Short mmCIF file of C-alpha atoms in Angstrom, two decimals:
data_model
loop_
_atom_site.label_atom_id
_atom_site.label_comp_id
_atom_site.label_asym_id
_atom_site.label_seq_id
_atom_site.Cartn_x
_atom_site.Cartn_y
_atom_site.Cartn_z
CA MET A 1 119.59 115.88 23.97
CA GLU A 2 119.02 119.62 23.81
CA LYS A 3 122.10 121.74 24.49
CA PHE A 4 122.25 123.87 27.62
CA VAL A 5 124.35 126.98 27.11
CA ARG A 6 122.49 129.97 28.52
CA LEU A 7 119.01 130.05 30.03
CA THR A 8 116.99 133.13 30.93
CA GLY A 9 113.65 132.45 32.53
CA VAL A 10 111.32 132.75 35.49
CA ALA A 11 112.57 131.02 38.63
CA ALA A 12 110.00 129.46 40.94
CA PRO A 13 110.74 129.35 44.69
CA LEU A 14 110.22 126.00 46.40
CA PRO A 15 111.64 126.49 49.92
CA VAL A 16 111.08 122.92 51.05
CA VAL A 17 113.87 120.60 52.22
CA ASN A 18 114.12 116.90 51.37
CA ILE A 19 111.87 117.03 48.30
CA ASP A 20 111.96 113.38 47.25
CA THR A 21 111.36 111.80 43.87
CA ASP A 22 107.91 110.60 44.94
CA MET A 23 106.91 114.21 45.54
CA ILE A 24 108.43 115.23 42.20
CA ILE A 25 106.56 112.49 40.31
CA PRO A 26 104.20 110.24 42.32
CA LYS A 27 104.30 106.48 41.75
CA ASP A 28 100.96 106.54 39.91
CA TYR A 29 102.75 108.08 36.93
CA LEU A 30 105.50 105.45 36.67
CA LYS A 31 103.58 103.12 34.36
CA THR A 32 105.23 104.54 31.25
CA ILE A 33 108.78 104.40 29.92
CA LYS A 34 108.17 107.39 27.64
CA ARG A 35 109.89 110.63 28.55
CA THR A 36 107.01 112.78 27.35
CA GLY A 37 103.68 113.51 28.98
CA LEU A 38 104.97 113.37 32.54
CA GLY A 39 104.85 117.13 33.06
CA LYS A 40 101.19 116.87 34.04
CA GLY A 41 102.22 114.67 36.98
CA LEU A 42 105.00 116.93 38.24
CA PHE A 43 104.41 117.61 41.96
CA ALA A 44 100.90 116.21 41.39
CA GLU A 45 100.03 115.69 45.05
CA ALA A 46 100.80 119.33 45.81
CA ARG A 47 99.66 120.77 42.47
CA TYR A 48 96.14 119.34 42.47
CA LEU A 49 93.31 119.25 44.97
CA GLU A 50 91.41 116.04 45.75
CA ASP A 51 88.87 116.78 43.01
CA GLY A 52 91.67 117.07 40.44
CA SER A 53 91.48 120.85 40.10
CA PRO A 54 94.66 122.95 40.34
CA ASN A 55 95.69 123.96 43.86
CA PRO A 56 95.85 127.79 43.69
CA ASP A 57 98.32 127.86 46.59
CA PHE A 58 100.97 125.75 44.86
CA VAL A 59 103.72 127.88 43.34
CA LEU A 60 103.67 126.40 39.82
CA ASN A 61 99.91 127.06 39.56
CA LYS A 62 100.31 130.77 40.27
CA PRO A 63 100.12 132.86 37.08
CA ALA A 64 103.61 134.29 37.47
CA TYR A 65 105.22 130.85 37.70
CA GLN A 66 103.22 128.69 35.28
CA ASN A 67 105.98 128.98 32.68
CA ALA A 68 108.92 128.72 35.08
CA THR A 69 112.07 127.14 33.63
CA ILE A 70 114.15 127.30 36.82
CA LEU A 71 113.46 125.92 40.30
CA VAL A 72 115.11 127.32 43.43
CA ALA A 73 114.63 124.60 46.03
CA GLY A 74 115.54 123.58 49.57
CA ASP A 75 118.34 121.27 50.65
CA ASN A 76 118.64 117.60 49.56
CA PHE A 77 116.52 117.90 46.44
CA GLY A 78 115.71 114.64 44.63
CA CYS A 79 116.23 112.26 47.54
CA GLY A 80 114.31 108.99 47.84
CA SER A 81 113.99 106.35 45.12
CA SER A 82 116.17 106.44 42.03
CA ARG A 83 113.35 106.89 39.49
CA GLU A 84 114.55 108.62 36.33
CA HIS A 85 110.95 109.72 35.77
CA ALA A 86 111.70 112.61 38.15
CA PRO A 87 113.99 114.53 35.76
CA TRP A 88 111.75 113.46 32.86
CA ALA A 89 108.77 115.12 34.56
CA LEU A 90 110.71 118.31 35.30
CA LEU A 91 111.94 118.52 31.72
CA ASP A 92 108.51 117.81 30.24
CA PHE A 93 107.05 120.62 32.34
CA GLY A 94 109.76 122.96 31.07
CA ILE A 95 112.23 123.05 33.99
CA ARG A 96 115.82 123.12 32.64
CA CYS A 97 117.66 124.10 35.83
CA VAL A 98 117.31 123.32 39.54
CA ILE A 99 119.28 125.28 42.14
CA SER A 100 119.76 123.97 45.69
CA THR A 101 122.37 123.57 48.42
CA SER A 102 122.58 119.81 47.77
CA PHE A 103 121.10 117.01 45.67
CA ALA A 104 120.71 113.27 46.07
CA ASP A 105 123.48 111.62 44.03
CA ILE A 106 121.37 109.50 41.67
CA PHE A 107 118.95 112.33 40.90
CA TYR A 108 121.90 114.68 40.35
CA ASN A 109 123.48 112.29 37.84
CA ASN A 110 120.17 111.67 36.08
CA CYS A 111 119.69 115.40 35.53
CA PHE A 112 122.84 115.65 33.42
CA LYS A 113 121.76 112.64 31.34
CA ASN A 114 118.51 114.41 30.50
CA GLY A 115 119.66 117.95 29.76
CA ILE A 116 118.84 119.51 33.13
CA LEU A 117 121.47 121.58 34.95
CA PRO A 118 121.51 121.00 38.73
CA ILE A 119 123.46 123.77 40.47
CA VAL A 120 124.82 123.56 44.02
CA VAL A 121 125.22 126.87 45.85
CA SER A 122 125.89 127.92 49.42
CA GLN A 123 123.02 128.55 51.82
CA GLU A 124 123.80 132.28 51.70
CA ASP A 125 123.55 132.32 47.91
CA LEU A 126 120.42 130.16 47.96
CA ASP A 127 118.76 132.65 50.32
CA LYS A 128 119.50 135.44 47.82
CA LEU A 129 118.17 133.42 44.90
CA MET A 130 115.09 132.38 46.86
CA ASP A 131 114.40 136.05 47.49
CA ASP A 132 114.86 136.78 43.78
CA ALA A 133 112.52 133.91 42.89
CA SER A 134 109.85 135.29 45.22
CA ARG A 135 109.33 138.34 43.02
CA GLY A 136 106.58 136.83 40.88
CA SER A 137 106.72 137.89 37.25
CA ASN A 138 109.96 139.76 37.98
CA ALA A 139 111.65 136.58 39.19
CA VAL A 140 113.85 136.27 36.13
CA LEU A 141 117.28 134.66 36.41
CA THR A 142 119.91 134.05 33.76
CA VAL A 143 122.00 130.89 34.08
CA ASP A 144 125.14 130.96 31.95
CA LEU A 145 126.81 127.56 31.85
CA GLU A 146 129.79 128.75 29.82
CA ALA A 147 130.58 131.47 32.36
CA GLN A 148 129.32 129.31 35.28
CA GLU A 149 127.35 132.24 36.59
CA ILE A 150 123.81 133.08 37.69
CA THR A 151 122.58 136.64 37.21
CA GLY A 152 119.63 137.90 39.27
CA PRO A 153 116.92 140.41 38.29
CA ASP A 154 118.91 143.25 39.86
CA GLY A 155 122.12 142.30 38.09
CA GLY A 156 123.75 140.55 41.04
CA ARG A 157 125.93 137.60 40.07
CA ILE A 158 126.64 134.28 41.73
CA GLY A 159 129.29 131.89 40.45
CA PHE A 160 128.97 128.12 40.61
CA LYS A 161 131.23 125.13 40.07
CA ILE A 162 130.55 122.13 37.89
CA ASP A 163 132.51 119.10 36.76
CA ALA A 164 134.28 119.90 33.45
CA PHE A 165 133.14 116.71 31.71
CA ARG A 166 129.48 117.22 32.67
CA ARG A 167 129.71 120.85 31.58
CA HIS A 168 131.09 119.74 28.21
CA CYS A 169 128.25 117.25 27.76
CA LEU A 170 125.50 119.78 28.54
CA LEU A 171 127.05 122.51 26.38
CA ASN A 172 127.16 120.08 23.44
CA GLY A 173 123.89 118.24 24.10
CA LEU A 174 125.60 114.90 24.68
CA ASP A 175 123.83 112.15 26.58
CA ASP A 176 125.27 108.62 26.86
CA ILE A 177 124.18 107.77 23.31
CA GLY A 178 125.60 111.01 21.96
CA LEU A 179 128.94 110.32 23.64
CA THR A 180 129.02 106.88 22.03
CA LEU A 181 128.19 108.30 18.59
CA GLU A 182 131.13 110.68 18.91
CA LYS A 183 133.30 107.54 18.78
CA ALA A 184 131.46 106.12 15.74
CA SER A 185 134.49 106.38 13.46
CA ALA A 186 136.77 104.61 15.94
CA ILE A 187 134.13 101.93 16.51
CA ASP A 188 133.79 101.35 12.73
CA THR A 189 137.57 101.05 12.38
CA PHE A 190 137.71 98.54 15.22
CA GLU A 191 134.88 96.49 13.73
CA LYS A 192 136.61 96.35 10.33
CA GLN A 193 139.97 95.39 11.88
CA THR A 194 138.28 92.67 13.95
CA ALA A 195 136.49 91.27 10.90
CA THR A 196 139.82 91.04 9.06
CA SER A 197 142.01 89.70 11.88
CA ARG A 198 139.37 87.40 13.40
CA PRO A 199 136.86 86.50 10.68
CA TRP A 200 135.53 83.70 12.86
CA ALA A 201 134.52 86.10 15.64
#
């Protein structure tokens, strides 16, 4: 998993509450278990018109936001079904951080397992960040996970809290497999001791 230490990028405003996982990645795209290629389906029902052409009114289709790496979204982001394809689609598109006032628990946990940083802020701070994100090509934010701080285009700073263990995992690029591999030496020692003490096992 790619490390997340410090991210500077364009933030796209998505001031919609209760964005569910079906909106993030519609069910038509759930036929694969691969983590790549899902970016094209991200927000597909809003991103594309009925004829399949890009919807010019959708934020991620606007020139200033086509390479956004941060989403500033409304309350209760990621609600609905527990599909892990949702963070996969965000990551494949290039989104590494989502900022909201709250997240659905399963989506929130899945983000950390896939290298995406979900940040919870107050409504007051979200309003400021939404305003920053509405500046088009000037909507550049810096998210510093080490300092636990977001810096806006005018230099304003907003702190955020995050669980220490999850912070450690993102800073070091550790998903569940990576965490297990950190214990490889202890696992090898246990296996050797077991083979000696219980050869029949």
